[in-house]
Amino acid sequence: MRLVQGKPFLLAGLMVFAASASGVLRAQGGFAGQARPTAAEQLFALANQSRAQAGLGALTWDASLAQAAMRHCQRMAGEGEISHRYGGEADLSERSAAAGAHFSRIEENIAVGSRAEQIHEGWMNSPGHRANLLNAQIDRVGIAVVSAQGVLFAVADYSEAVPVLTAAQVESRVADLIAMSGVKVRQDPHDARLACPLDHGLPGGLNGGEPGFIMRWQGPDLGHLPQGLVNKLASGEYMQADVGACPAEGEQGSFTVYRVAVLLYPTSAVLRPYYHPEH
């Protein structure tokens, strides 16, 4: 996942920039109802109006994104010349995460103009900014507008939100998916948690015997299982599974990523108590 800085250009007297970063997942939530500048409220409404016209879902207001957007917007107003990043400032993903946002995708549109309608029109008439605003994968937005020097400085930060889950919650979600295949998930995640941080092989100290198959993966999407694991579950060769979660490995930057290990045991294995999904 790599942040791509946009390039400036002049559009109908409006200097605009765009930036984006990619990943995966969804979240839901309601608009917080906090006080917002009228121009920010207009940009929020115009964005959802344009998305509705394009057959896309409405964006949910994200207070953390709005906080990050406001800090950057104030910096833009102070600098006078707009940019996605100034000297000594964190990049888009870092400053959004610092404000409390959790995401697998983060994008940004910035602009300076005389009215909210002009700023929105400028974004919609620019392919890069339009793509950010009408991205079907984003579901959250935070917008900030600062009036200074006789113009409006605007920042819109869009994201595809990722829920904040504990290891037990991650394991529960994966266990629910495995249970749909008919394979029983054991109650004790001990062995899978030991195996989770490893790149390959088996750890020492296993309580449940040697598994017949191990799958480890990491990412922000807990809505489906890796295809290789799906195929193994459908093979009929396995009756039980262990599921364990652990911290993600590698450089994830500010993106929210989960790491999971699943151990599958063949039908000949000794049966142990298994997990009952809670709803």
PDB file of C-alpha atoms in Angstrom:
ATOM      1  CA  MET A   1       0.000   0.000   0.000  1.00  0.00           C
ATOM      2  CA  ARG A   2       1.652   3.151  -1.232  1.00  0.00           C
ATOM      3  CA  LEU A   3       0.614   6.777  -0.969  1.00  0.00           C
ATOM      4  CA  VAL A   4       0.656   8.510  -4.329  1.00  0.00           C
ATOM      5  CA  GLN A   5       0.984  12.280  -4.257  1.00  0.00           C
ATOM      6  CA  GLY A   6      -1.032  14.171  -6.842  1.00  0.00           C
ATOM      7  CA  LYS A   7       0.240  16.891  -9.153  1.00  0.00           C
ATOM      8  CA  PRO A   8      -1.077  20.475  -9.183  1.00  0.00           C
ATOM      9  CA  PHE A   9      -2.893  21.970 -12.140  1.00  0.00           C
ATOM     10  CA  LEU A  10      -5.138  24.966 -12.803  1.00  0.00           C
ATOM     11  CA  LEU A  11      -8.802  24.244 -13.457  1.00  0.00           C
ATOM     12  CA  ALA A  12     -11.260  27.091 -14.107  1.00  0.00           C
ATOM     13  CA  GLY A  13      -9.325  29.419 -11.853  1.00  0.00           C
ATOM     14  CA  LEU A  14      -9.239  26.811  -9.076  1.00  0.00           C
ATOM     15  CA  MET A  15      -5.907  25.336  -7.980  1.00  0.00           C
ATOM     16  CA  VAL A  16      -6.579  21.723  -6.951  1.00  0.00           C
ATOM     17  CA  PHE A  17      -4.509  18.695  -5.941  1.00  0.00           C
ATOM     18  CA  ALA A  18      -5.302  15.020  -5.354  1.00  0.00           C
ATOM     19  CA  ALA A  19      -3.690  12.112  -3.530  1.00  0.00           C
ATOM     20  CA  SER A  20      -4.685   8.517  -2.874  1.00  0.00           C
ATOM     21  CA  ALA A  21      -3.593   5.267  -1.285  1.00  0.00           C
ATOM     22  CA  SER A  22      -5.026   1.771  -1.771  1.00  0.00           C
ATOM     23  CA  GLY A  23      -5.989  -1.247   0.329  1.00  0.00           C
ATOM     24  CA  VAL A  24      -9.412  -2.957   1.223  1.00  0.00           C
ATOM     25  CA  LEU A  25     -12.719  -3.244   3.610  1.00  0.00           C
ATOM     26  CA  ARG A  26     -15.960  -1.477   4.755  1.00  0.00           C
ATOM     27  CA  ALA A  27     -17.516   0.158   7.827  1.00  0.00           C
ATOM     28  CA  GLN A  28     -20.775   1.792   8.809  1.00  0.00           C
ATOM     29  CA  GLY A  29     -21.636   4.709  11.022  1.00  0.00           C
ATOM     30  CA  GLY A  30     -23.736   7.829  11.341  1.00  0.00           C
ATOM     31  CA  PHE A  31     -22.911  11.469  10.987  1.00  0.00           C
ATOM     32  CA  ALA A  32     -21.781  12.800  14.350  1.00  0.00           C
ATOM     33  CA  GLY A  33     -23.782  16.035  14.091  1.00  0.00           C
ATOM     34  CA  GLN A  34     -20.986  18.236  15.382  1.00  0.00           C
ATOM     35  CA  ALA A  35     -20.804  21.883  14.345  1.00  0.00           C
ATOM     36  CA  ARG A  36     -19.202  22.311  10.938  1.00  0.00           C
ATOM     37  CA  PRO A  37     -18.494  25.339   8.783  1.00  0.00           C
ATOM     38  CA  THR A  38     -21.322  25.908   6.311  1.00  0.00           C
ATOM     39  CA  ALA A  39     -18.985  25.377   3.359  1.00  0.00           C
ATOM     40  CA  ALA A  40     -17.854  22.005   4.751  1.00  0.00           C
ATOM     41  CA  GLU A  41     -21.479  20.985   5.211  1.00  0.00           C
ATOM     42  CA  GLN A  42     -22.201  21.989   1.626  1.00  0.00           C
ATOM     43  CA  LEU A  43     -19.256  19.987   0.303  1.00  0.00           C
ATOM     44  CA  PHE A  44     -20.413  16.960   2.284  1.00  0.00           C
ATOM     45  CA  ALA A  45     -23.946  17.229   0.881  1.00  0.00           C
ATOM     46  CA  LEU A  46     -22.697  17.847  -2.667  1.00  0.00           C
ATOM     47  CA  ALA A  47     -20.396  14.830  -2.482  1.00  0.00           C
ATOM     48  CA  ASN A  48     -23.227  12.523  -1.462  1.00  0.00           C
ATOM     49  CA  GLN A  49     -25.524  14.067  -4.060  1.00  0.00           C
ATOM     50  CA  SER A  50     -22.980  13.323  -6.800  1.00  0.00           C
ATOM     51  CA  ARG A  51     -22.459   9.794  -5.466  1.00  0.00           C
ATOM     52  CA  ALA A  52     -26.217   9.169  -5.459  1.00  0.00           C
ATOM     53  CA  GLN A  53     -26.435  10.343  -9.067  1.00  0.00           C
ATOM     54  CA  ALA A  54     -23.647   7.898  -9.910  1.00  0.00           C
ATOM     55  CA  GLY A  55     -25.497   5.054  -8.159  1.00  0.00           C
ATOM     56  CA  LEU A  56     -23.023   4.907  -5.261  1.00  0.00           C
ATOM     57  CA  GLY A  57     -23.627   4.671  -1.524  1.00  0.00           C
ATOM     58  CA  ALA A  58     -23.522   7.768   0.659  1.00  0.00           C
ATOM     59  CA  LEU A  59     -20.398   8.597   2.614  1.00  0.00           C
ATOM     60  CA  THR A  60     -20.543   8.614   6.405  1.00  0.00           C
ATOM     61  CA  TRP A  61     -19.028  11.572   8.235  1.00  0.00           C
ATOM     62  CA  ASP A  62     -15.876  10.583  10.130  1.00  0.00           C
ATOM     63  CA  ALA A  63     -14.878  12.896  12.979  1.00  0.00           C
ATOM     64  CA  SER A  64     -11.283  11.614  13.012  1.00  0.00           C
ATOM     65  CA  LEU A  65     -10.836  12.288   9.323  1.00  0.00           C
ATOM     66  CA  ALA A  66     -12.415  15.709   9.778  1.00  0.00           C
ATOM     67  CA  GLN A  67      -9.950  16.499  12.568  1.00  0.00           C
ATOM     68  CA  ALA A  68      -7.003  15.496  10.393  1.00  0.00           C
ATOM     69  CA  ALA A  69      -8.441  17.471   7.477  1.00  0.00           C
ATOM     70  CA  MET A  70      -8.853  20.574   9.633  1.00  0.00           C
ATOM     71  CA  ARG A  71      -5.262  20.477  10.858  1.00  0.00           C
ATOM     72  CA  HIS A  72      -3.991  20.251   7.312  1.00  0.00           C
ATOM     73  CA  CYS A  73      -6.466  22.875   6.085  1.00  0.00           C
ATOM     74  CA  GLN A  74      -5.251  25.327   8.718  1.00  0.00           C
ATOM     75  CA  ARG A  75      -1.695  24.655   7.574  1.00  0.00           C
ATOM     76  CA  MET A  76      -2.706  25.335   3.959  1.00  0.00           C
ATOM     77  CA  ALA A  77      -4.370  28.600   4.918  1.00  0.00           C
ATOM     78  CA  GLY A  78      -1.245  29.643   6.789  1.00  0.00           C
ATOM     79  CA  GLU A  79       1.060  28.698   3.915  1.00  0.00           C
ATOM     80  CA  GLY A  80      -1.122  30.314   1.260  1.00  0.00           C
ATOM     81  CA  GLU A  81       0.030  27.900  -1.444  1.00  0.00           C
ATOM     82  CA  ILE A  82      -1.813  24.600  -1.170  1.00  0.00           C
ATOM     83  CA  SER A  83      -0.104  21.226  -1.003  1.00  0.00           C
ATOM     84  CA  HIS A  84      -0.804  17.716   0.259  1.00  0.00           C
ATOM     85  CA  ARG A  85       2.256  17.849   2.460  1.00  0.00           C
ATOM     86  CA  TYR A  86       4.514  20.583   3.787  1.00  0.00           C
ATOM     87  CA  GLY A  87       8.001  20.357   5.239  1.00  0.00           C
ATOM     88  CA  GLY A  88       7.992  18.656   8.619  1.00  0.00           C
ATOM     89  CA  GLU A  89       4.398  17.468   8.210  1.00  0.00           C
ATOM     90  CA  ALA A  90       3.292  13.815   8.327  1.00  0.00           C
ATOM     91  CA  ASP A  91       1.806  12.353   5.153  1.00  0.00           C
ATOM     92  CA  LEU A  92      -1.908  11.802   4.612  1.00  0.00           C
ATOM     93  CA  SER A  93      -2.112   8.300   6.080  1.00  0.00           C
ATOM     94  CA  GLU A  94       0.042   9.163   9.100  1.00  0.00           C
ATOM     95  CA  ARG A  95      -1.842  12.309  10.077  1.00  0.00           C
ATOM     96  CA  SER A  96      -5.217  10.573   9.597  1.00  0.00           C
ATOM     97  CA  ALA A  97      -4.128   7.668  11.788  1.00  0.00           C
ATOM     98  CA  ALA A  98      -2.784  10.096  14.400  1.00  0.00           C
ATOM     99  CA  ALA A  99      -6.246  11.663  14.568  1.00  0.00           C
ATOM    100  CA  GLY A 100      -7.751   8.231  15.322  1.00  0.00           C
ATOM    101  CA  ALA A 101      -8.886   7.011  11.886  1.00  0.00           C
ATOM    102  CA  HIS A 102      -8.572   3.307  10.973  1.00  0.00           C
ATOM    103  CA  PHE A 103      -8.583   2.464   7.294  1.00  0.00           C
ATOM    104  CA  SER A 104      -7.424   0.239   4.470  1.00  0.00           C
ATOM    105  CA  ARG A 105      -7.655   2.986   1.845  1.00  0.00           C
ATOM    106  CA  ILE A 106      -7.115   6.728   2.201  1.00  0.00           C
ATOM    107  CA  GLU A 107      -7.555   9.479  -0.410  1.00  0.00           C
ATOM    108  CA  GLU A 108      -7.491  13.259  -0.343  1.00  0.00           C
ATOM    109  CA  ASN A 109      -8.759  16.179  -2.408  1.00  0.00           C
ATOM    110  CA  ILE A 110      -7.672  19.725  -1.630  1.00  0.00           C
ATOM    111  CA  ALA A 111      -8.546  23.043  -3.224  1.00  0.00           C
ATOM    112  CA  VAL A 112      -8.831  26.798  -2.850  1.00  0.00           C
ATOM    113  CA  GLY A 113     -11.816  28.660  -4.262  1.00  0.00           C
ATOM    114  CA  SER A 114     -14.433  31.305  -3.637  1.00  0.00           C
ATOM    115  CA  ARG A 115     -17.432  29.050  -2.936  1.00  0.00           C
ATOM    116  CA  ALA A 116     -18.126  25.458  -1.923  1.00  0.00           C
ATOM    117  CA  GLU A 117     -20.026  24.875  -5.176  1.00  0.00           C
ATOM    118  CA  GLN A 118     -17.017  26.025  -7.208  1.00  0.00           C
ATOM    119  CA  ILE A 119     -14.691  23.727  -5.274  1.00  0.00           C
ATOM    120  CA  HIS A 120     -16.996  20.734  -5.749  1.00  0.00           C
ATOM    121  CA  GLU A 121     -17.425  21.513  -9.447  1.00  0.00           C
ATOM    122  CA  GLY A 122     -13.667  21.725  -9.831  1.00  0.00           C
ATOM    123  CA  TRP A 123     -13.233  18.311  -8.214  1.00  0.00           C
ATOM    124  CA  MET A 124     -15.958  16.777 -10.369  1.00  0.00           C
ATOM    125  CA  ASN A 125     -14.436  18.200 -13.573  1.00  0.00           C
ATOM    126  CA  SER A 126     -10.985  16.808 -12.773  1.00  0.00           C
ATOM    127  CA  PRO A 127     -10.565  13.069 -13.550  1.00  0.00           C
ATOM    128  CA  GLY A 128      -8.293  12.391 -10.560  1.00  0.00           C
ATOM    129  CA  HIS A 129     -10.415  14.227  -8.020  1.00  0.00           C
ATOM    130  CA  ARG A 130     -13.648  12.869  -9.444  1.00  0.00           C
ATOM    131  CA  ALA A 131     -12.231   9.344  -9.143  1.00  0.00           C
ATOM    132  CA  ASN A 132     -11.431   9.963  -5.465  1.00  0.00           C
ATOM    133  CA  LEU A 133     -14.854  11.395  -4.687  1.00  0.00           C
ATOM    134  CA  LEU A 134     -16.755   8.727  -6.645  1.00  0.00           C
ATOM    135  CA  ASN A 135     -14.632   5.773  -5.552  1.00  0.00           C
ATOM    136  CA  ALA A 136     -17.071   2.940  -4.845  1.00  0.00           C
ATOM    137  CA  GLN A 137     -14.735   1.479  -2.212  1.00  0.00           C
ATOM    138  CA  ILE A 138     -14.632   4.488   0.105  1.00  0.00           C
ATOM    139  CA  ASP A 139     -17.312   4.847   2.772  1.00  0.00           C
ATOM    140  CA  ARG A 140     -16.108   7.635   5.117  1.00  0.00           C
ATOM    141  CA  VAL A 141     -15.227  11.285   4.686  1.00  0.00           C
ATOM    142  CA  GLY A 142     -14.007  14.176   6.796  1.00  0.00           C
ATOM    143  CA  ILE A 143     -14.080  17.692   5.335  1.00  0.00           C
ATOM    144  CA  ALA A 144     -12.585  20.938   6.591  1.00  0.00           C
ATOM    145  CA  VAL A 145     -12.873  24.447   5.173  1.00  0.00           C
ATOM    146  CA  VAL A 146     -10.957  27.500   6.369  1.00  0.00           C
ATOM    147  CA  SER A 147     -11.736  31.013   5.162  1.00  0.00           C
ATOM    148  CA  ALA A 148      -8.564  33.095   4.810  1.00  0.00           C
ATOM    149  CA  GLN A 149      -7.094  35.704   2.494  1.00  0.00           C
ATOM    150  CA  GLY A 150     -10.508  36.233   0.903  1.00  0.00           C
ATOM    151  CA  VAL A 151     -10.856  32.621  -0.291  1.00  0.00           C
ATOM    152  CA  LEU A 152     -11.853  29.197   1.016  1.00  0.00           C
ATOM    153  CA  PHE A 153      -9.213  26.544   1.621  1.00  0.00           C
ATOM    154  CA  ALA A 154     -10.749  23.047   1.526  1.00  0.00           C
ATOM    155  CA  VAL A 155      -9.578  19.541   2.414  1.00  0.00           C
ATOM    156  CA  ALA A 156     -11.626  16.368   1.921  1.00  0.00           C
ATOM    157  CA  ASP A 157     -10.159  13.126   3.286  1.00  0.00           C
ATOM    158  CA  TYR A 158     -11.910   9.952   2.089  1.00  0.00           C
ATOM    159  CA  SER A 159     -11.330   6.469   3.447  1.00  0.00           C
ATOM    160  CA  GLU A 160     -12.425   2.878   3.376  1.00  0.00           C
ATOM    161  CA  ALA A 161     -12.760   2.296   7.092  1.00  0.00           C
ATOM    162  CA  VAL A 162     -11.536  -0.754   9.009  1.00  0.00           C
ATOM    163  CA  PRO A 163     -13.068  -1.695  12.378  1.00  0.00           C
ATOM    164  CA  VAL A 164     -10.791  -1.895  15.400  1.00  0.00           C
ATOM    165  CA  LEU A 165     -10.921  -5.510  16.584  1.00  0.00           C
ATOM    166  CA  THR A 166      -9.235  -7.429  19.367  1.00  0.00           C
ATOM    167  CA  ALA A 167      -7.485 -10.715  18.634  1.00  0.00           C
ATOM    168  CA  ALA A 168     -10.468 -12.594  20.061  1.00  0.00           C
ATOM    169  CA  GLN A 169     -12.855 -10.675  17.802  1.00  0.00           C
ATOM    170  CA  VAL A 170     -10.708 -11.385  14.751  1.00  0.00           C
ATOM    171  CA  GLU A 171     -10.672 -15.087  15.629  1.00  0.00           C
ATOM    172  CA  SER A 172     -14.438 -15.071  16.138  1.00  0.00           C
ATOM    173  CA  ARG A 173     -15.055 -13.564  12.687  1.00  0.00           C
ATOM    174  CA  VAL A 174     -12.796 -16.068  10.960  1.00  0.00           C
ATOM    175  CA  ALA A 175     -14.306 -18.923  12.990  1.00  0.00           C
ATOM    176  CA  ASP A 176     -17.787 -17.912  11.813  1.00  0.00           C
ATOM    177  CA  LEU A 177     -16.654 -18.164   8.187  1.00  0.00           C
ATOM    178  CA  ILE A 178     -15.022 -21.554   8.753  1.00  0.00           C
ATOM    179  CA  ALA A 179     -18.091 -22.876  10.573  1.00  0.00           C
ATOM    180  CA  MET A 180     -20.175 -22.171   7.452  1.00  0.00           C
ATOM    181  CA  SER A 181     -18.149 -24.863   5.662  1.00  0.00           C
ATOM    182  CA  GLY A 182     -19.117 -27.491   8.224  1.00  0.00           C
ATOM    183  CA  VAL A 183     -15.635 -27.726   9.733  1.00  0.00           C
ATOM    184  CA  LYS A 184     -15.742 -27.339  13.517  1.00  0.00           C
ATOM    185  CA  VAL A 185     -13.559 -24.692  15.148  1.00  0.00           C
ATOM    186  CA  ARG A 186     -11.905 -25.685  18.430  1.00  0.00           C
ATOM    187  CA  GLN A 187     -12.452 -23.542  21.486  1.00  0.00           C
ATOM    188  CA  ASP A 188      -8.786 -23.112  22.394  1.00  0.00           C
ATOM    189  CA  PRO A 189      -6.798 -20.821  20.013  1.00  0.00           C
ATOM    190  CA  HIS A 190      -3.478 -21.624  21.744  1.00  0.00           C
ATOM    191  CA  ASP A 191      -1.869 -23.613  18.925  1.00  0.00           C
ATOM    192  CA  ALA A 192      -2.981 -21.270  16.139  1.00  0.00           C
ATOM    193  CA  ARG A 193      -1.781 -18.235  18.090  1.00  0.00           C
ATOM    194  CA  LEU A 194       1.647 -19.860  18.437  1.00  0.00           C
ATOM    195  CA  ALA A 195       1.751 -20.611  14.707  1.00  0.00           C
ATOM    196  CA  CYS A 196       0.472 -17.185  13.626  1.00  0.00           C
ATOM    197  CA  PRO A 197       3.724 -15.142  13.876  1.00  0.00           C
ATOM    198  CA  LEU A 198       5.813 -17.755  12.046  1.00  0.00           C
ATOM    199  CA  ASP A 199       6.597 -17.489   8.341  1.00  0.00           C
ATOM    200  CA  HIS A 200       6.420 -21.256   7.912  1.00  0.00           C
ATOM    201  CA  GLY A 201       6.510 -24.539   9.814  1.00  0.00           C
ATOM    202  CA  LEU A 202       5.165 -25.495  13.199  1.00  0.00           C
ATOM    203  CA  PRO A 203       5.968 -24.006  16.608  1.00  0.00           C
ATOM    204  CA  GLY A 204       6.917 -26.053  19.624  1.00  0.00           C
ATOM    205  CA  GLY A 205       4.532 -26.631  22.511  1.00  0.00           C
ATOM    206  CA  LEU A 206       1.422 -27.565  20.515  1.00  0.00           C
ATOM    207  CA  ASN A 207      -1.445 -28.890  22.639  1.00  0.00           C
ATOM    208  CA  GLY A 208      -3.643 -30.307  19.922  1.00  0.00           C
ATOM    209  CA  GLY A 209      -1.288 -32.448  17.885  1.00  0.00           C
ATOM    210  CA  GLU A 210       0.158 -31.818  14.431  1.00  0.00           C
ATOM    211  CA  PRO A 211      -2.247 -30.261  11.905  1.00  0.00           C
ATOM    212  CA  GLY A 212      -2.582 -31.519   8.370  1.00  0.00           C
ATOM    213  CA  PHE A 213      -2.643 -28.015   6.845  1.00  0.00           C
ATOM    214  CA  ILE A 214      -1.664 -24.491   7.909  1.00  0.00           C
ATOM    215  CA  MET A 215      -2.760 -21.213   6.316  1.00  0.00           C
ATOM    216  CA  ARG A 216      -1.362 -17.845   7.424  1.00  0.00           C
ATOM    217  CA  TRP A 217      -2.364 -14.521   5.894  1.00  0.00           C
ATOM    218  CA  GLN A 218      -2.772 -10.871   6.740  1.00  0.00           C
ATOM    219  CA  GLY A 219      -4.871  -8.009   5.439  1.00  0.00           C
ATOM    220  CA  PRO A 220      -7.699  -5.653   6.411  1.00  0.00           C
ATOM    221  CA  ASP A 221     -10.538  -7.756   4.989  1.00  0.00           C
ATOM    222  CA  LEU A 222     -12.128 -10.285   7.331  1.00  0.00           C
ATOM    223  CA  GLY A 223     -15.184 -10.699   5.120  1.00  0.00           C
ATOM    224  CA  HIS A 224     -13.896 -13.770   3.302  1.00  0.00           C
ATOM    225  CA  LEU A 225     -11.278 -16.523   3.592  1.00  0.00           C
ATOM    226  CA  PRO A 226      -8.279 -16.996   1.270  1.00  0.00           C
ATOM    227  CA  GLN A 227      -9.214 -19.176  -1.688  1.00  0.00           C
ATOM    228  CA  GLY A 228      -6.600 -21.782  -0.805  1.00  0.00           C
ATOM    229  CA  LEU A 229      -8.205 -22.232   2.604  1.00  0.00           C
ATOM    230  CA  VAL A 230     -11.690 -22.340   1.087  1.00  0.00           C
ATOM    231  CA  ASN A 231     -10.572 -25.155  -1.188  1.00  0.00           C
ATOM    232  CA  LYS A 232      -9.126 -27.156   1.713  1.00  0.00           C
ATOM    233  CA  LEU A 233     -12.294 -26.703   3.776  1.00  0.00           C
ATOM    234  CA  ALA A 234     -14.397 -27.939   0.855  1.00  0.00           C
ATOM    235  CA  SER A 235     -12.197 -30.994   0.253  1.00  0.00           C
ATOM    236  CA  GLY A 236     -13.793 -33.082   3.003  1.00  0.00           C
ATOM    237  CA  GLU A 237     -10.352 -34.027   4.313  1.00  0.00           C
ATOM    238  CA  TYR A 238     -10.620 -31.980   7.510  1.00  0.00           C
ATOM    239  CA  MET A 239     -13.006 -32.065  10.445  1.00  0.00           C
ATOM    240  CA  GLN A 240     -11.615 -29.499  12.914  1.00  0.00           C
ATOM    241  CA  ALA A 241      -9.735 -26.218  12.856  1.00  0.00           C
ATOM    242  CA  ASP A 242      -7.848 -23.908  15.192  1.00  0.00           C
ATOM    243  CA  VAL A 243      -7.957 -20.131  14.570  1.00  0.00           C
ATOM    244  CA  GLY A 244      -5.427 -17.691  16.024  1.00  0.00           C
ATOM    245  CA  ALA A 245      -4.682 -13.995  15.515  1.00  0.00           C
ATOM    246  CA  CYS A 246      -1.460 -12.058  16.129  1.00  0.00           C
ATOM    247  CA  PRO A 247       0.041  -8.655  15.260  1.00  0.00           C
ATOM    248  CA  ALA A 248       0.597  -8.048  11.533  1.00  0.00           C
ATOM    249  CA  GLU A 249       4.148  -8.304  10.216  1.00  0.00           C
ATOM    250  CA  GLY A 250       6.092  -5.982   7.934  1.00  0.00           C
ATOM    251  CA  GLU A 251       5.741  -2.270   7.245  1.00  0.00           C
ATOM    252  CA  GLN A 252       2.028  -1.468   7.324  1.00  0.00           C
ATOM    253  CA  GLY A 253       2.450   2.248   7.929  1.00  0.00           C
ATOM    254  CA  SER A 254      -0.813   3.699   9.215  1.00  0.00           C
ATOM    255  CA  PHE A 255      -3.038   1.105   7.574  1.00  0.00           C
ATOM    256  CA  THR A 256      -5.036  -1.302   9.753  1.00  0.00           C
ATOM    257  CA  VAL A 257      -4.145  -4.922   8.967  1.00  0.00           C
ATOM    258  CA  TYR A 258      -4.907  -8.204  10.735  1.00  0.00           C
ATOM    259  CA  ARG A 259      -2.819 -11.399  10.719  1.00  0.00           C
ATOM    260  CA  VAL A 260      -4.480 -14.798  11.105  1.00  0.00           C
ATOM    261  CA  ALA A 261      -3.426 -18.456  11.219  1.00  0.00           C
ATOM    262  CA  VAL A 262      -5.747 -21.414  10.635  1.00  0.00           C
ATOM    263  CA  LEU A 263      -4.704 -24.984  11.448  1.00  0.00           C
ATOM    264  CA  LEU A 264      -6.774 -27.796   9.920  1.00  0.00           C
ATOM    265  CA  TYR A 265      -6.926 -31.300  11.373  1.00  0.00           C
ATOM    266  CA  PRO A 266      -7.861 -34.365   9.289  1.00  0.00           C
ATOM    267  CA  THR A 267     -10.952 -36.420   9.917  1.00  0.00           C
ATOM    268  CA  SER A 268      -8.806 -39.064  11.618  1.00  0.00           C
ATOM    269  CA  ALA A 269      -7.657 -36.635  14.331  1.00  0.00           C
ATOM    270  CA  VAL A 270      -8.848 -37.008  17.920  1.00  0.00           C
ATOM    271  CA  LEU A 271     -11.872 -34.735  18.411  1.00  0.00           C
ATOM    272  CA  ARG A 272     -11.815 -31.960  20.988  1.00  0.00           C
ATOM    273  CA  PRO A 273     -14.457 -29.414  22.076  1.00  0.00           C
ATOM    274  CA  TYR A 274     -15.146 -26.935  19.320  1.00  0.00           C
ATOM    275  CA  TYR A 275     -16.142 -23.288  19.040  1.00  0.00           C
ATOM    276  CA  HIS A 276     -19.794 -22.245  18.894  1.00  0.00           C
ATOM    277  CA  PRO A 277     -20.143 -18.880  17.088  1.00  0.00           C
ATOM    278  CA  GLU A 278     -21.793 -16.205  19.161  1.00  0.00           C
ATOM    279  CA  HIS A 279     -24.074 -13.731  17.434  1.00  0.00           C
TER     280      HIS A 279
END
